[in-house]
Amino acid sequence: MLERVLLITLLVSFGVAVILSPLFIPFLRRLKFGQSIREEGPESHQKKSGTPTMGGIVIVLSIIATTLFVSFQYLSFSMEILLLLLVTVGFGLVGFLDDYIKVVKKRNLGLTSKQKLAGQLIIAGLFYWGLLHLGISTEIMIPATTISINLGWLYLPLVIVMLVGASNAVNLTDGLDGLLAGTGAIAFGAFAILAWYADLIDVAIFSAAIVGAVLGFLVFNAHPAKVFMGDTGSLALGGAIAAIAILTKQELLLVLIGGVFVIETLSVIIQVISFKTRGKRVFKMSPLHHHYELSGWSEWRVVVTFWMVGMILAVLGIYLEVWM
């Protein structure tokens, strides 16, 4: 029965995204919600200027509609679903404001870093308050072992770091056509399996809804992209994957399953530190996907390679939790 519900969830979410995308793309184009391409980026990206952005609205709407439909049709609306929607919609709203300022107000940087962080912290605080009402354990499990560590009050900063860090890491990964949609589908698919294995039905359903939504969006976001998800989608997905990892008690495993996002973030950190301390760049450009582009790889080759790396890390994460 559960397998059937998961399949229905994925298909419904995929269908909603595929139906909504062709309706939103012309609408976004008419509103002139086009992507501005930064001048210091790869020259080949300049032709993408004007491509409709803020397509993450489609992803978020698909997730909401599907989750609510499946919850009321087959399950019951739970606190876990409420918290997951809170984080996804909340971070998506922060991203929407960022996109709106960039595109409509013509401020290339969008929200200031302090404004964005403030929004993320408020949502993270509300999420943690919900966790307290759920009575969730403050222990974290060491993958592939039976060892657990009780963090006590230190669990709060961990939750905040995970939500804020994951949302920004996923945001950095959204730089090539289909890159984030593909790696996101893989990572959320892995967590759907882990939630199902742990008998966390609601979390598994929500994860499957996200897989369907991003795959439906990928139909229009694959190279050459007809629409970009923008910060609306990337921040929402980043917050969601951290929230799912917390609810499944796989906080540390997120680093492995979301390894592509971690690597992309590390490449930026390494680049900044190296340039400030030595005056030299380690990579031709960061995040890492741009380094490979400037090294002569085609955009599609970079994307597929990162998908494959994401798949290997996801399978390894599932193996460590389920079979070790």
PDB file of C-alpha atoms in Angstrom:
ATOM      1  CA  MET A   1       0.000   0.000   0.000  1.00  0.00           C
ATOM      2  CA  LEU A   2       2.743   2.456   0.946  1.00  0.00           C
ATOM      3  CA  GLU A   3       4.681   1.769  -2.257  1.00  0.00           C
ATOM      4  CA  ARG A   4       1.527   2.539  -4.228  1.00  0.00           C
ATOM      5  CA  VAL A   5       0.973   5.814  -2.357  1.00  0.00           C
ATOM      6  CA  LEU A   6       4.596   6.836  -2.917  1.00  0.00           C
ATOM      7  CA  LEU A   7       4.262   6.143  -6.634  1.00  0.00           C
ATOM      8  CA  ILE A   8       0.996   8.080  -6.804  1.00  0.00           C
ATOM      9  CA  THR A   9       2.648  10.976  -4.968  1.00  0.00           C
ATOM     10  CA  LEU A  10       5.573  11.091  -7.376  1.00  0.00           C
ATOM     11  CA  LEU A  11       3.347  10.880 -10.463  1.00  0.00           C
ATOM     12  CA  VAL A  12       0.861  13.492  -9.252  1.00  0.00           C
ATOM     13  CA  SER A  13       3.611  15.926  -8.337  1.00  0.00           C
ATOM     14  CA  PHE A  14       5.363  15.331 -11.659  1.00  0.00           C
ATOM     15  CA  GLY A  15       2.085  15.874 -13.523  1.00  0.00           C
ATOM     16  CA  VAL A  16       1.288  19.102 -11.661  1.00  0.00           C
ATOM     17  CA  ALA A  17       4.754  20.514 -12.432  1.00  0.00           C
ATOM     18  CA  VAL A  18       4.525  19.529 -16.103  1.00  0.00           C
ATOM     19  CA  ILE A  19       1.076  21.136 -16.410  1.00  0.00           C
ATOM     20  CA  LEU A  20       1.937  24.315 -14.507  1.00  0.00           C
ATOM     21  CA  SER A  21       5.301  25.026 -16.149  1.00  0.00           C
ATOM     22  CA  PRO A  22       4.002  25.831 -19.662  1.00  0.00           C
ATOM     23  CA  LEU A  23       1.433  28.151 -18.054  1.00  0.00           C
ATOM     24  CA  PHE A  24       3.971  29.962 -15.869  1.00  0.00           C
ATOM     25  CA  ILE A  25       6.774  30.355 -18.411  1.00  0.00           C
ATOM     26  CA  PRO A  26       4.839  32.709 -20.789  1.00  0.00           C
ATOM     27  CA  PHE A  27       3.422  34.519 -17.742  1.00  0.00           C
ATOM     28  CA  LEU A  28       6.910  35.117 -16.325  1.00  0.00           C
ATOM     29  CA  ARG A  29       8.112  36.203 -19.756  1.00  0.00           C
ATOM     30  CA  ARG A  30       5.280  38.730 -20.090  1.00  0.00           C
ATOM     31  CA  LEU A  31       6.152  40.138 -16.682  1.00  0.00           C
ATOM     32  CA  LYS A  32       9.771  40.351 -17.903  1.00  0.00           C
ATOM     33  CA  PHE A  33      10.976  38.200 -15.016  1.00  0.00           C
ATOM     34  CA  GLY A  34      14.134  37.381 -16.942  1.00  0.00           C
ATOM     35  CA  GLN A  35      17.426  36.198 -15.484  1.00  0.00           C
ATOM     36  CA  SER A  36      20.301  38.674 -15.392  1.00  0.00           C
ATOM     37  CA  ILE A  37      23.617  36.962 -16.101  1.00  0.00           C
ATOM     38  CA  ARG A  38      26.601  38.313 -14.182  1.00  0.00           C
ATOM     39  CA  GLU A  39      29.340  39.663 -16.441  1.00  0.00           C
ATOM     40  CA  GLU A  40      32.150  37.834 -14.631  1.00  0.00           C
ATOM     41  CA  GLY A  41      30.494  34.473 -15.349  1.00  0.00           C
ATOM     42  CA  PRO A  42      31.359  32.170 -18.279  1.00  0.00           C
ATOM     43  CA  GLU A  43      30.880  33.978 -21.585  1.00  0.00           C
ATOM     44  CA  SER A  44      28.703  31.164 -22.929  1.00  0.00           C
ATOM     45  CA  HIS A  45      26.083  32.016 -20.279  1.00  0.00           C
ATOM     46  CA  GLN A  46      25.407  35.476 -21.685  1.00  0.00           C
ATOM     47  CA  LYS A  47      22.989  34.012 -24.230  1.00  0.00           C
ATOM     48  CA  LYS A  48      20.834  32.837 -21.306  1.00  0.00           C
ATOM     49  CA  SER A  49      20.099  36.429 -20.302  1.00  0.00           C
ATOM     50  CA  GLY A  50      16.373  37.064 -20.277  1.00  0.00           C
ATOM     51  CA  THR A  51      15.386  33.422 -19.695  1.00  0.00           C
ATOM     52  CA  PRO A  52      12.407  33.461 -17.304  1.00  0.00           C
ATOM     53  CA  THR A  53      13.395  32.855 -13.694  1.00  0.00           C
ATOM     54  CA  MET A  54      11.426  32.344 -10.458  1.00  0.00           C
ATOM     55  CA  GLY A  55      10.241  29.009 -11.863  1.00  0.00           C
ATOM     56  CA  GLY A  56      10.698  27.671  -8.353  1.00  0.00           C
ATOM     57  CA  ILE A  57       7.150  28.865  -7.798  1.00  0.00           C
ATOM     58  CA  VAL A  58       6.045  25.871  -9.878  1.00  0.00           C
ATOM     59  CA  ILE A  59       8.108  23.491  -7.759  1.00  0.00           C
ATOM     60  CA  VAL A  60       6.759  24.852  -4.463  1.00  0.00           C
ATOM     61  CA  LEU A  61       3.145  24.852  -5.697  1.00  0.00           C
ATOM     62  CA  SER A  62       3.509  21.274  -6.938  1.00  0.00           C
ATOM     63  CA  ILE A  63       4.897  20.162  -3.581  1.00  0.00           C
ATOM     64  CA  ILE A  64       2.122  21.896  -1.626  1.00  0.00           C
ATOM     65  CA  ALA A  65      -0.720  20.658  -3.849  1.00  0.00           C
ATOM     66  CA  THR A  66       0.532  17.075  -3.994  1.00  0.00           C
ATOM     67  CA  THR A  67       1.367  16.793  -0.303  1.00  0.00           C
ATOM     68  CA  LEU A  68      -2.022  18.135   0.757  1.00  0.00           C
ATOM     69  CA  PHE A  69      -3.867  15.921  -1.740  1.00  0.00           C
ATOM     70  CA  VAL A  70      -2.076  12.719  -0.725  1.00  0.00           C
ATOM     71  CA  SER A  71      -2.187  13.526   2.994  1.00  0.00           C
ATOM     72  CA  PHE A  72      -5.943  14.066   3.059  1.00  0.00           C
ATOM     73  CA  GLN A  73      -6.680  11.290   0.562  1.00  0.00           C
ATOM     74  CA  TYR A  74      -4.576   8.495   2.007  1.00  0.00           C
ATOM     75  CA  LEU A  75      -3.120   9.609   5.345  1.00  0.00           C
ATOM     76  CA  SER A  76      -3.790  12.381   7.818  1.00  0.00           C
ATOM     77  CA  PHE A  77      -2.278  15.863   8.043  1.00  0.00           C
ATOM     78  CA  SER A  78       0.518  15.555  10.598  1.00  0.00           C
ATOM     79  CA  MET A  79       2.840  17.858  12.489  1.00  0.00           C
ATOM     80  CA  GLU A  80       5.728  16.527  10.424  1.00  0.00           C
ATOM     81  CA  ILE A  81       4.022  17.602   7.196  1.00  0.00           C
ATOM     82  CA  LEU A  82       3.249  21.005   8.687  1.00  0.00           C
ATOM     83  CA  LEU A  83       6.893  21.541   9.664  1.00  0.00           C
ATOM     84  CA  LEU A  84       8.175  20.429   6.274  1.00  0.00           C
ATOM     85  CA  LEU A  85       5.767  22.769   4.498  1.00  0.00           C
ATOM     86  CA  LEU A  86       6.737  25.580   6.874  1.00  0.00           C
ATOM     87  CA  VAL A  87      10.415  25.276   5.973  1.00  0.00           C
ATOM     88  CA  THR A  88       9.846  24.747   2.240  1.00  0.00           C
ATOM     89  CA  VAL A  89       7.377  27.588   1.817  1.00  0.00           C
ATOM     90  CA  GLY A  90       9.235  29.858   4.258  1.00  0.00           C
ATOM     91  CA  PHE A  91      12.613  29.496   2.587  1.00  0.00           C
ATOM     92  CA  GLY A  92      10.898  29.679  -0.789  1.00  0.00           C
ATOM     93  CA  LEU A  93       9.374  33.000   0.244  1.00  0.00           C
ATOM     94  CA  VAL A  94      12.803  34.349   1.225  1.00  0.00           C
ATOM     95  CA  GLY A  95      14.061  33.257  -2.188  1.00  0.00           C
ATOM     96  CA  PHE A  96      11.047  34.815  -3.917  1.00  0.00           C
ATOM     97  CA  LEU A  97      11.745  38.172  -2.278  1.00  0.00           C
ATOM     98  CA  ASP A  98      15.379  37.880  -3.344  1.00  0.00           C
ATOM     99  CA  ASP A  99      14.394  37.072  -6.937  1.00  0.00           C
ATOM    100  CA  TYR A 100      11.749  39.789  -7.005  1.00  0.00           C
ATOM    101  CA  ILE A 101      14.211  42.471  -5.929  1.00  0.00           C
ATOM    102  CA  LYS A 102      16.780  41.277  -8.462  1.00  0.00           C
ATOM    103  CA  VAL A 103      14.396  41.054 -11.398  1.00  0.00           C
ATOM    104  CA  VAL A 104      11.734  43.690 -10.758  1.00  0.00           C
ATOM    105  CA  LYS A 105      13.642  46.234  -8.703  1.00  0.00           C
ATOM    106  CA  LYS A 106      16.747  45.710 -10.885  1.00  0.00           C
ATOM    107  CA  ARG A 107      19.031  45.279  -7.848  1.00  0.00           C
ATOM    108  CA  ASN A 108      21.456  42.591  -8.991  1.00  0.00           C
ATOM    109  CA  LEU A 109      22.275  41.359  -5.478  1.00  0.00           C
ATOM    110  CA  GLY A 110      18.642  41.049  -4.303  1.00  0.00           C
ATOM    111  CA  LEU A 111      18.219  40.872  -0.561  1.00  0.00           C
ATOM    112  CA  THR A 112      21.239  41.822   1.502  1.00  0.00           C
ATOM    113  CA  SER A 113      23.016  38.945   3.235  1.00  0.00           C
ATOM    114  CA  LYS A 114      21.724  40.170   6.604  1.00  0.00           C
ATOM    115  CA  GLN A 115      18.121  40.332   5.373  1.00  0.00           C
ATOM    116  CA  LYS A 116      18.336  36.851   3.882  1.00  0.00           C
ATOM    117  CA  LEU A 117      19.940  35.419   7.018  1.00  0.00           C
ATOM    118  CA  ALA A 118      17.320  37.053   9.233  1.00  0.00           C
ATOM    119  CA  GLY A 119      14.530  35.389   7.270  1.00  0.00           C
ATOM    120  CA  GLN A 120      16.256  32.022   7.376  1.00  0.00           C
ATOM    121  CA  LEU A 121      16.862  32.275  11.130  1.00  0.00           C
ATOM    122  CA  ILE A 122      13.216  33.109  11.841  1.00  0.00           C
ATOM    123  CA  ILE A 123      12.033  30.062   9.897  1.00  0.00           C
ATOM    124  CA  ALA A 124      14.683  27.851  11.511  1.00  0.00           C
ATOM    125  CA  GLY A 125      13.548  29.048  14.943  1.00  0.00           C
ATOM    126  CA  LEU A 126       9.914  28.215  14.173  1.00  0.00           C
ATOM    127  CA  PHE A 127      10.965  24.811  12.882  1.00  0.00           C
ATOM    128  CA  TYR A 128      12.900  24.066  16.071  1.00  0.00           C
ATOM    129  CA  TRP A 129       9.923  25.163  18.167  1.00  0.00           C
ATOM    130  CA  GLY A 130       7.846  22.623  16.254  1.00  0.00           C
ATOM    131  CA  LEU A 131      10.469  19.947  16.872  1.00  0.00           C
ATOM    132  CA  LEU A 132      10.149  20.553  20.601  1.00  0.00           C
ATOM    133  CA  HIS A 133       6.399  19.960  20.381  1.00  0.00           C
ATOM    134  CA  LEU A 134       7.069  16.750  18.482  1.00  0.00           C
ATOM    135  CA  GLY A 135       9.410  15.663  21.249  1.00  0.00           C
ATOM    136  CA  ILE A 136      12.149  14.826  18.769  1.00  0.00           C
ATOM    137  CA  SER A 137      15.352  13.425  20.225  1.00  0.00           C
ATOM    138  CA  THR A 138      18.420  15.659  20.474  1.00  0.00           C
ATOM    139  CA  GLU A 139      20.618  12.671  19.727  1.00  0.00           C
ATOM    140  CA  ILE A 140      22.437  12.297  16.440  1.00  0.00           C
ATOM    141  CA  MET A 141      23.404   8.932  15.014  1.00  0.00           C
ATOM    142  CA  ILE A 142      26.824   8.116  13.609  1.00  0.00           C
ATOM    143  CA  PRO A 143      26.180   6.498  10.180  1.00  0.00           C
ATOM    144  CA  ALA A 144      27.000   2.791   9.826  1.00  0.00           C
ATOM    145  CA  THR A 145      27.264   2.396  13.614  1.00  0.00           C
ATOM    146  CA  THR A 146      24.989   2.045  16.628  1.00  0.00           C
ATOM    147  CA  ILE A 147      26.699   5.006  18.283  1.00  0.00           C
ATOM    148  CA  SER A 148      24.629   8.076  19.146  1.00  0.00           C
ATOM    149  CA  ILE A 149      25.594  11.394  20.718  1.00  0.00           C
ATOM    150  CA  ASN A 150      23.146  13.450  22.760  1.00  0.00           C
ATOM    151  CA  LEU A 151      23.777  17.108  21.946  1.00  0.00           C
ATOM    152  CA  GLY A 152      21.250  18.509  24.419  1.00  0.00           C
ATOM    153  CA  TRP A 153      20.936  22.269  23.981  1.00  0.00           C
ATOM    154  CA  LEU A 154      23.583  22.172  21.234  1.00  0.00           C
ATOM    155  CA  TYR A 155      20.979  20.568  18.985  1.00  0.00           C
ATOM    156  CA  LEU A 156      19.429  24.013  18.396  1.00  0.00           C
ATOM    157  CA  PRO A 157      22.537  25.521  16.745  1.00  0.00           C
ATOM    158  CA  LEU A 158      22.933  22.294  14.748  1.00  0.00           C
ATOM    159  CA  VAL A 159      19.388  22.664  13.369  1.00  0.00           C
ATOM    160  CA  ILE A 160      20.025  26.307  12.480  1.00  0.00           C
ATOM    161  CA  VAL A 161      23.371  25.547  10.801  1.00  0.00           C
ATOM    162  CA  MET A 162      21.816  22.682   8.836  1.00  0.00           C
ATOM    163  CA  LEU A 163      18.865  24.704   7.553  1.00  0.00           C
ATOM    164  CA  VAL A 164      20.802  27.861   6.715  1.00  0.00           C
ATOM    165  CA  GLY A 165      23.844  25.983   5.441  1.00  0.00           C
ATOM    166  CA  ALA A 166      21.893  23.550   3.263  1.00  0.00           C
ATOM    167  CA  SER A 167      19.730  26.271   1.717  1.00  0.00           C
ATOM    168  CA  ASN A 168      22.798  28.297   0.752  1.00  0.00           C
ATOM    169  CA  ALA A 169      24.723  25.228  -0.454  1.00  0.00           C
ATOM    170  CA  VAL A 170      21.862  24.140  -2.688  1.00  0.00           C
ATOM    171  CA  ASN A 171      21.535  27.720  -3.930  1.00  0.00           C
ATOM    172  CA  LEU A 172      25.204  27.709  -5.013  1.00  0.00           C
ATOM    173  CA  THR A 173      24.635  24.502  -6.985  1.00  0.00           C
ATOM    174  CA  ASP A 174      21.930  26.113  -9.114  1.00  0.00           C
ATOM    175  CA  GLY A 175      24.231  27.437 -11.832  1.00  0.00           C
ATOM    176  CA  LEU A 176      23.752  25.222 -14.896  1.00  0.00           C
ATOM    177  CA  ASP A 177      20.715  24.010 -16.810  1.00  0.00           C
ATOM    178  CA  GLY A 178      19.250  21.020 -14.990  1.00  0.00           C
ATOM    179  CA  LEU A 179      22.117  20.710 -12.503  1.00  0.00           C
ATOM    180  CA  LEU A 180      20.166  21.335  -9.312  1.00  0.00           C
ATOM    181  CA  ALA A 181      16.940  19.731 -10.520  1.00  0.00           C
ATOM    182  CA  GLY A 182      18.786  16.496 -11.311  1.00  0.00           C
ATOM    183  CA  THR A 183      21.002  16.328  -8.244  1.00  0.00           C
ATOM    184  CA  GLY A 184      18.050  17.415  -6.101  1.00  0.00           C
ATOM    185  CA  ALA A 185      15.827  14.622  -7.437  1.00  0.00           C
ATOM    186  CA  ILE A 186      18.544  12.089  -6.618  1.00  0.00           C
ATOM    187  CA  ALA A 187      19.147  13.376  -3.075  1.00  0.00           C
ATOM    188  CA  PHE A 188      15.453  13.649  -2.198  1.00  0.00           C
ATOM    189  CA  GLY A 189      14.864  10.209  -3.702  1.00  0.00           C
ATOM    190  CA  ALA A 190      17.489   8.798  -1.344  1.00  0.00           C
ATOM    191  CA  PHE A 191      15.806  10.410   1.649  1.00  0.00           C
ATOM    192  CA  ALA A 192      12.404   9.131   0.487  1.00  0.00           C
ATOM    193  CA  ILE A 193      13.853   5.603   0.611  1.00  0.00           C
ATOM    194  CA  LEU A 194      15.410   6.174   4.038  1.00  0.00           C
ATOM    195  CA  ALA A 195      12.175   7.625   5.428  1.00  0.00           C
ATOM    196  CA  TRP A 196      10.222   4.677   4.019  1.00  0.00           C
ATOM    197  CA  TYR A 197      12.740   2.263   5.560  1.00  0.00           C
ATOM    198  CA  ALA A 198      12.350   4.025   8.935  1.00  0.00           C
ATOM    199  CA  ASP A 199       8.553   3.832   8.617  1.00  0.00           C
ATOM    200  CA  LEU A 200       8.243   7.624   8.547  1.00  0.00           C
ATOM    201  CA  ILE A 201       5.373   7.631   6.081  1.00  0.00           C
ATOM    202  CA  ASP A 202       4.671  11.370   6.067  1.00  0.00           C
ATOM    203  CA  VAL A 203       8.310  12.298   5.484  1.00  0.00           C
ATOM    204  CA  ALA A 204       8.604   9.697   2.712  1.00  0.00           C
ATOM    205  CA  ILE A 205       5.487  11.098   1.018  1.00  0.00           C
ATOM    206  CA  PHE A 206       6.819  14.650   1.216  1.00  0.00           C
ATOM    207  CA  SER A 207      10.198  13.592  -0.181  1.00  0.00           C
ATOM    208  CA  ALA A 208       8.498  11.771  -3.057  1.00  0.00           C
ATOM    209  CA  ALA A 209       6.429  14.885  -3.789  1.00  0.00           C
ATOM    210  CA  ILE A 210       9.634  16.899  -4.134  1.00  0.00           C
ATOM    211  CA  VAL A 211      11.191  14.282  -6.423  1.00  0.00           C
ATOM    212  CA  GLY A 212       8.165  14.455  -8.715  1.00  0.00           C
ATOM    213  CA  ALA A 213       8.103  18.258  -8.662  1.00  0.00           C
ATOM    214  CA  VAL A 214      11.768  18.715  -9.580  1.00  0.00           C
ATOM    215  CA  LEU A 215      11.623  16.022 -12.276  1.00  0.00           C
ATOM    216  CA  GLY A 216       8.566  17.728 -13.780  1.00  0.00           C
ATOM    217  CA  PHE A 217      10.408  21.037 -13.655  1.00  0.00           C
ATOM    218  CA  LEU A 218      13.488  19.391 -15.205  1.00  0.00           C
ATOM    219  CA  VAL A 219      11.484  18.770 -18.391  1.00  0.00           C
ATOM    220  CA  PHE A 220      11.653  22.532 -18.977  1.00  0.00           C
ATOM    221  CA  ASN A 221      14.915  23.244 -17.124  1.00  0.00           C
ATOM    222  CA  ALA A 222      17.150  20.757 -18.951  1.00  0.00           C
ATOM    223  CA  HIS A 223      19.642  22.228 -21.421  1.00  0.00           C
ATOM    224  CA  PRO A 224      18.764  24.497 -23.133  1.00  0.00           C
ATOM    225  CA  ALA A 225      16.634  25.698 -20.219  1.00  0.00           C
ATOM    226  CA  LYS A 226      13.329  27.407 -20.941  1.00  0.00           C
ATOM    227  CA  VAL A 227      13.050  28.518 -17.310  1.00  0.00           C
ATOM    228  CA  PHE A 228      15.238  28.795 -14.210  1.00  0.00           C
ATOM    229  CA  MET A 229      14.050  28.022 -10.678  1.00  0.00           C
ATOM    230  CA  GLY A 230      15.846  31.024  -9.158  1.00  0.00           C
ATOM    231  CA  ASP A 231      16.368  31.474  -5.439  1.00  0.00           C
ATOM    232  CA  THR A 232      12.652  30.765  -4.989  1.00  0.00           C
ATOM    233  CA  GLY A 233      13.280  27.132  -5.815  1.00  0.00           C
ATOM    234  CA  SER A 234      16.854  26.612  -4.646  1.00  0.00           C
ATOM    235  CA  LEU A 235      16.378  28.035  -1.142  1.00  0.00           C
ATOM    236  CA  ALA A 236      13.126  26.089  -0.740  1.00  0.00           C
ATOM    237  CA  LEU A 237      14.803  22.825  -1.771  1.00  0.00           C
ATOM    238  CA  GLY A 238      17.821  23.482   0.458  1.00  0.00           C
ATOM    239  CA  GLY A 239      15.685  24.116   3.498  1.00  0.00           C
ATOM    240  CA  ALA A 240      13.508  21.100   2.715  1.00  0.00           C
ATOM    241  CA  ILE A 241      16.358  18.600   2.435  1.00  0.00           C
ATOM    242  CA  ALA A 242      17.819  19.740   5.762  1.00  0.00           C
ATOM    243  CA  ALA A 243      14.419  19.495   7.444  1.00  0.00           C
ATOM    244  CA  ILE A 244      13.921  15.985   6.054  1.00  0.00           C
ATOM    245  CA  ALA A 245      17.368  14.911   7.288  1.00  0.00           C
ATOM    246  CA  ILE A 246      16.509  16.216  10.759  1.00  0.00           C
ATOM    247  CA  LEU A 247      13.115  14.499  10.926  1.00  0.00           C
ATOM    248  CA  THR A 248      14.586  11.193   9.717  1.00  0.00           C
ATOM    249  CA  LYS A 249      17.439  11.579  12.253  1.00  0.00           C
ATOM    250  CA  GLN A 250      19.998  11.389   9.450  1.00  0.00           C
ATOM    251  CA  GLU A 251      21.663  14.711  10.216  1.00  0.00           C
ATOM    252  CA  LEU A 252      25.199  13.518   9.492  1.00  0.00           C
ATOM    253  CA  LEU A 253      24.188  11.465   6.466  1.00  0.00           C
ATOM    254  CA  LEU A 254      23.009  14.679   4.807  1.00  0.00           C
ATOM    255  CA  VAL A 255      26.669  15.580   4.277  1.00  0.00           C
ATOM    256  CA  LEU A 256      27.129  12.415   2.203  1.00  0.00           C
ATOM    257  CA  ILE A 257      23.824  12.279   0.322  1.00  0.00           C
ATOM    258  CA  GLY A 258      24.031  16.007  -0.322  1.00  0.00           C
ATOM    259  CA  GLY A 259      27.720  15.661  -1.134  1.00  0.00           C
ATOM    260  CA  VAL A 260      27.474  17.545  -4.436  1.00  0.00           C
ATOM    261  CA  PHE A 261      26.085  20.567  -2.586  1.00  0.00           C
ATOM    262  CA  VAL A 262      28.847  20.281   0.017  1.00  0.00           C
ATOM    263  CA  ILE A 263      31.579  20.089  -2.642  1.00  0.00           C
ATOM    264  CA  GLU A 264      30.179  23.113  -4.468  1.00  0.00           C
ATOM    265  CA  THR A 265      30.175  25.119  -1.235  1.00  0.00           C
ATOM    266  CA  LEU A 266      33.687  24.035  -0.274  1.00  0.00           C
ATOM    267  CA  SER A 267      34.958  25.135  -3.687  1.00  0.00           C
ATOM    268  CA  VAL A 268      33.646  28.647  -3.018  1.00  0.00           C
ATOM    269  CA  ILE A 269      35.130  28.740   0.499  1.00  0.00           C
ATOM    270  CA  ILE A 270      38.518  27.483  -0.724  1.00  0.00           C
ATOM    271  CA  GLN A 271      38.524  29.991  -3.571  1.00  0.00           C
ATOM    272  CA  VAL A 272      37.749  32.934  -1.302  1.00  0.00           C
ATOM    273  CA  ILE A 273      40.287  31.953   1.366  1.00  0.00           C
ATOM    274  CA  SER A 274      43.021  31.320  -1.198  1.00  0.00           C
ATOM    275  CA  PHE A 275      42.452  34.612  -2.987  1.00  0.00           C
ATOM    276  CA  LYS A 276      42.352  36.647   0.228  1.00  0.00           C
ATOM    277  CA  THR A 277      45.398  35.019   1.798  1.00  0.00           C
ATOM    278  CA  ARG A 278      47.610  34.281  -1.229  1.00  0.00           C
ATOM    279  CA  GLY A 279      46.118  36.446  -3.945  1.00  0.00           C
ATOM    280  CA  LYS A 280      45.733  33.335  -6.096  1.00  0.00           C
ATOM    281  CA  ARG A 281      42.743  31.319  -7.274  1.00  0.00           C
ATOM    282  CA  VAL A 282      42.621  27.545  -6.838  1.00  0.00           C
ATOM    283  CA  PHE A 283      39.861  27.140  -9.422  1.00  0.00           C
ATOM    284  CA  LYS A 284      39.359  28.985 -12.694  1.00  0.00           C
ATOM    285  CA  MET A 285      36.008  30.021 -11.243  1.00  0.00           C
ATOM    286  CA  SER A 286      33.771  28.926  -8.388  1.00  0.00           C
ATOM    287  CA  PRO A 287      31.418  27.236  -7.676  1.00  0.00           C
ATOM    288  CA  LEU A 288      33.138  24.116  -9.013  1.00  0.00           C
ATOM    289  CA  HIS A 289      30.796  23.531 -11.964  1.00  0.00           C
ATOM    290  CA  HIS A 290      32.069  26.753 -13.565  1.00  0.00           C
ATOM    291  CA  HIS A 291      35.673  25.552 -13.189  1.00  0.00           C
ATOM    292  CA  TYR A 292      34.936  22.564 -15.413  1.00  0.00           C
ATOM    293  CA  GLU A 293      33.096  24.733 -17.920  1.00  0.00           C
ATOM    294  CA  LEU A 294      36.097  27.039 -18.226  1.00  0.00           C
ATOM    295  CA  SER A 295      38.308  23.945 -18.540  1.00  0.00           C
ATOM    296  CA  GLY A 296      36.573  23.114 -21.794  1.00  0.00           C
ATOM    297  CA  TRP A 297      33.786  20.780 -20.688  1.00  0.00           C
ATOM    298  CA  SER A 298      30.386  21.249 -22.295  1.00  0.00           C
ATOM    299  CA  GLU A 299      27.598  22.334 -19.979  1.00  0.00           C
ATOM    300  CA  TRP A 300      25.760  19.050 -20.510  1.00  0.00           C
ATOM    301  CA  ARG A 301      28.896  17.025 -19.698  1.00  0.00           C
ATOM    302  CA  VAL A 302      29.357  18.903 -16.415  1.00  0.00           C
ATOM    303  CA  VAL A 303      25.717  18.412 -15.457  1.00  0.00           C
ATOM    304  CA  VAL A 304      25.629  14.683 -16.231  1.00  0.00           C
ATOM    305  CA  THR A 305      28.917  14.130 -14.384  1.00  0.00           C
ATOM    306  CA  PHE A 306      27.577  15.876 -11.292  1.00  0.00           C
ATOM    307  CA  TRP A 307      24.379  13.814 -11.552  1.00  0.00           C
ATOM    308  CA  MET A 308      26.480  10.631 -11.589  1.00  0.00           C
ATOM    309  CA  VAL A 309      28.502  11.770  -8.565  1.00  0.00           C
ATOM    310  CA  GLY A 310      25.250  12.596  -6.766  1.00  0.00           C
ATOM    311  CA  MET A 311      23.861   9.146  -7.601  1.00  0.00           C
ATOM    312  CA  ILE A 312      26.974   7.361  -6.281  1.00  0.00           C
ATOM    313  CA  LEU A 313      26.857   9.350  -3.030  1.00  0.00           C
ATOM    314  CA  ALA A 314      23.114   8.719  -2.623  1.00  0.00           C
ATOM    315  CA  VAL A 315      23.522   4.958  -3.126  1.00  0.00           C
ATOM    316  CA  LEU A 316      26.422   4.947  -0.656  1.00  0.00           C
ATOM    317  CA  GLY A 317      24.306   6.821   1.890  1.00  0.00           C
ATOM    318  CA  ILE A 318      21.442   4.349   1.546  1.00  0.00           C
ATOM    319  CA  TYR A 319      23.867   1.436   1.807  1.00  0.00           C
ATOM    320  CA  LEU A 320      25.418   2.767   5.023  1.00  0.00           C
ATOM    321  CA  GLU A 321      22.025   3.193   6.673  1.00  0.00           C
ATOM    322  CA  VAL A 322      20.073   0.194   5.382  1.00  0.00           C
ATOM    323  CA  TRP A 323      22.605  -2.582   4.841  1.00  0.00           C
ATOM    324  CA  MET A 324      25.511  -1.801   7.185  1.00  0.00           C
TER     325      MET A 324
END
